[in-house]
Amino acid sequence: MEERLLMKGNEALAEAAIRAGCRCFFGYPITPQNEIPEYMAKRMPQVGGVFLQAESEVSAINMVYGAAGAGVRAMTSSSSPGISLKQEGISYMAGAELPCVVVNVMRAGPGLGGIQAAQGDYFQATKGGGHGDYYTLVLAPGSVQEMMDLTFDAFDLADKYRNPVLILCDAILGQMMEPVELKDEFITQLQPKPWATVGAKGREPNVINSFYVSAEEQEEHNIKLFTKYQRMRNEEVRVETWRMEDAEIALVAYGTVSRIAKAAVELMRQEGIKAGLIRPITLFPFPEKTIHDLAFNVKAFSVIEMSMGQLVEDVRLAVKGVAPVKFYGTTGGRLPTPESIFQKAYELMNELTRGENGCYEKIIR
Amino acid sequence: MAAMKRLFGRPEALRDVPTHYCPGCPHGIVHRLIAEVIDELEIREKTIGIAPVGCAVLAYNYFNCDMQEAAHGRASAVATGIKRALPDSIVFSYQGDGDLASIGTAEIVHAAARGENITVIFINNAIYGMTGGQMAPTTLVGQRTTTCPDGRDPRLAGFPIRISEMLATLDGAVYIARASVHNISHLLKAKRCIKTAFQVQLNGEGFAMVEVLCACPTNWGLSAPEAMKWVEKNMIPYYPLWEIKPLLKEGVVRD
Ligand SMILES: Cc1ncc(C[n+]2csc(CCOP(=O)(O)OP(=O)(O)O)c2C)c(N)n1
């Protein structure tokens, strides 16, 4: 049975976490993610779970560390400046191989930044984020429905890999309301976690730890972590391709921007430009192969971000020079419009075709 | 012939392994006191200890119970997470003065303020041991360290913090004691304080902490016996001993 409801992104995410079996939430207030802790404060007691407002983001993530180490599904959420503070704990959790879900409802930066939607934390999210050799899985929802669905998956993935999973969204996805199908599913039974510290009853003690005294042991551990990340690359890549079958120009965008990019594709198609969209849903692992393969079919890529050129670097690495890759970004909390995306793509196609058949304008009605 | 009664042996809560501690370092003594208490209270199988960064970071190799290593200063937050997730477990953190009284002040103050039902063992050796003898928040005025080579000057570095007295002002803190292990009589009393701090948790009463004054012969540049005397002569006058915040009624939840 599914229930159809109108929900805010942040609340949909929080409800999904509860249904996915999250029983510990530790957070600290910051706009634009406050609906998540507020929802948890109401909802956790109803399911016998823990909601605790921590004294800081640093403490919150370390509480998650403790709870996750004790075998409980645990989550924290914040927005950009707070996520920076959580990096210490995320690095420790990656090192100690602890599962958890961390939600970043991105706002503008650097520094305090503004509270409007932005995507400037892409590098931080996808390249590890804290110190040391590690990655976290990064899921980028594009709708309120996906805020729910990916949150469900995030907890499973975290447990499957014993690794932190990041949900990277932004102020718009967090705040907007959309109809959602609410799965009537409550996860109560988890896979056993024999490594968890729950008291050494009738067994040798368990230790949760990211510290290795010798370089050899640390190297061995890191190599083991990277085998895990390779498995994620092989098994967990998710990407949506839309109208790419005959596309000459591929727009690449994730999250909120991908929605605007879809409108831009429609606009371009109306004008006779064969455009399509590639929307990475996992940002790590990155849909490298899909993008590389499609590079042979298109004339160019236009990468659209609400940041000053971060996603574009991964796209360029994936395309490997097969086709030109152009960047179009807005920053500071400003949004691109379908028209501005159209304009940039049009200029790009014009540049590429000039000399061959004069001007790209010719093929436009 | 009647079976011989065992009078002394290694506590079950302590593993039979050599430690990495320097000669004369009291970390091993305090580990043993905690282990004895865990045995006496028969809680080993439901105890989870937390060893944050510091000389005792490897404590997870020494205690024979489930352990979590924690980031520098974050032990009380990690303890909060474990205890909230598993309310029936017994959770203790074992933190140095750099850890608890400097980088982790926010965590300890708020754990105490919330009355987290955890037991904190706070090792005050007036120095940063693991990193090689730098000034700690508890370094005494005039005490030499590698980062105050001419002695701690309060005009530059302020005054040593009496964390126990600070925490005692918080309503959530139920039991706060300061002990020392520089001689046998003090050591035995220290154990009683530690036992009380665990009992407070077993009774579900709230936050309990025992600060233990400890020597650091290596980084103080003293022999072990000299260092023990230094504790008595210099530390105890500044950090007065015993019950900073006694239990209002032994073993009973305050109303
Ligand atoms: C974030 C961070 N900062 C600094 C350090 C380096 N460091 C390791 S232990 C320590 C202080 C140790 O002093 P204390 O907590 O008093 O414990 P002791 O070694 O004296 O037992 C420091 C600063 C670290 N590991 N992490």
Short mmCIF file of C-alpha atoms and ligand atoms in Angstrom, two decimals, chain B residues 27 53-55 72 96-99 103 125 127-131, ligand 1:
data_model
loop_
_atom_site.label_atom_id
_atom_site.label_comp_id
_atom_site.label_asym_id
_atom_site.label_seq_id
_atom_site.Cartn_x
_atom_site.Cartn_y
_atom_site.Cartn_z
CA HIS B 27 47.77 5.29 33.24
CA VAL B 53 43.40 10.39 21.29
CA GLY B 54 46.08 10.83 23.94
CA CYS B 55 48.61 8.53 25.58
CA HIS B 72 40.58 14.05 20.12
CA GLY B 96 43.27 13.27 29.20
CA ASP B 97 43.39 16.91 30.20
CA GLY B 98 44.23 18.10 26.71
CA ASP B 99 41.33 16.03 25.47
CA ILE B 103 39.71 20.60 22.67
CA ASN B 125 48.65 15.08 34.31
CA ILE B 127 50.68 18.19 30.32
CA TYR B 128 50.14 16.86 26.81
CA GLY B 129 51.78 13.47 27.10
CA MET B 130 51.29 11.87 23.73
CA THR B 131 52.49 14.81 21.66
C1 LIG C 1 42.34 17.22 16.19
C2 LIG C 1 43.61 16.81 16.81
N1 LIG C 1 44.45 17.76 17.29
C3 LIG C 1 45.62 17.40 17.84
C4 LIG C 1 45.97 16.09 17.95
C5 LIG C 1 47.31 15.71 18.55
N2 LIG C 1 47.20 15.21 19.89
C6 LIG C 1 47.20 13.90 20.17
S1 LIG C 1 47.05 13.58 21.78
C7 LIG C 1 47.02 15.21 22.18
C8 LIG C 1 46.94 15.67 23.59
C9 LIG C 1 47.24 14.63 24.56
O1 LIG C 1 47.14 15.15 25.84
P1 LIG C 1 46.09 14.63 26.87
O2 LIG C 1 44.73 14.65 26.32
O3 LIG C 1 46.30 15.45 28.09
O4 LIG C 1 46.47 13.10 27.11
P2 LIG C 1 47.85 12.46 27.57
O5 LIG C 1 48.58 12.14 26.31
O6 LIG C 1 48.59 13.47 28.41
O7 LIG C 1 47.48 11.24 28.33
C10 LIG C 1 47.11 15.98 21.03
C11 LIG C 1 47.13 17.45 21.05
C12 LIG C 1 45.07 15.13 17.42
N3 LIG C 1 45.32 13.82 17.45
N4 LIG C 1 43.91 15.52 16.88
#
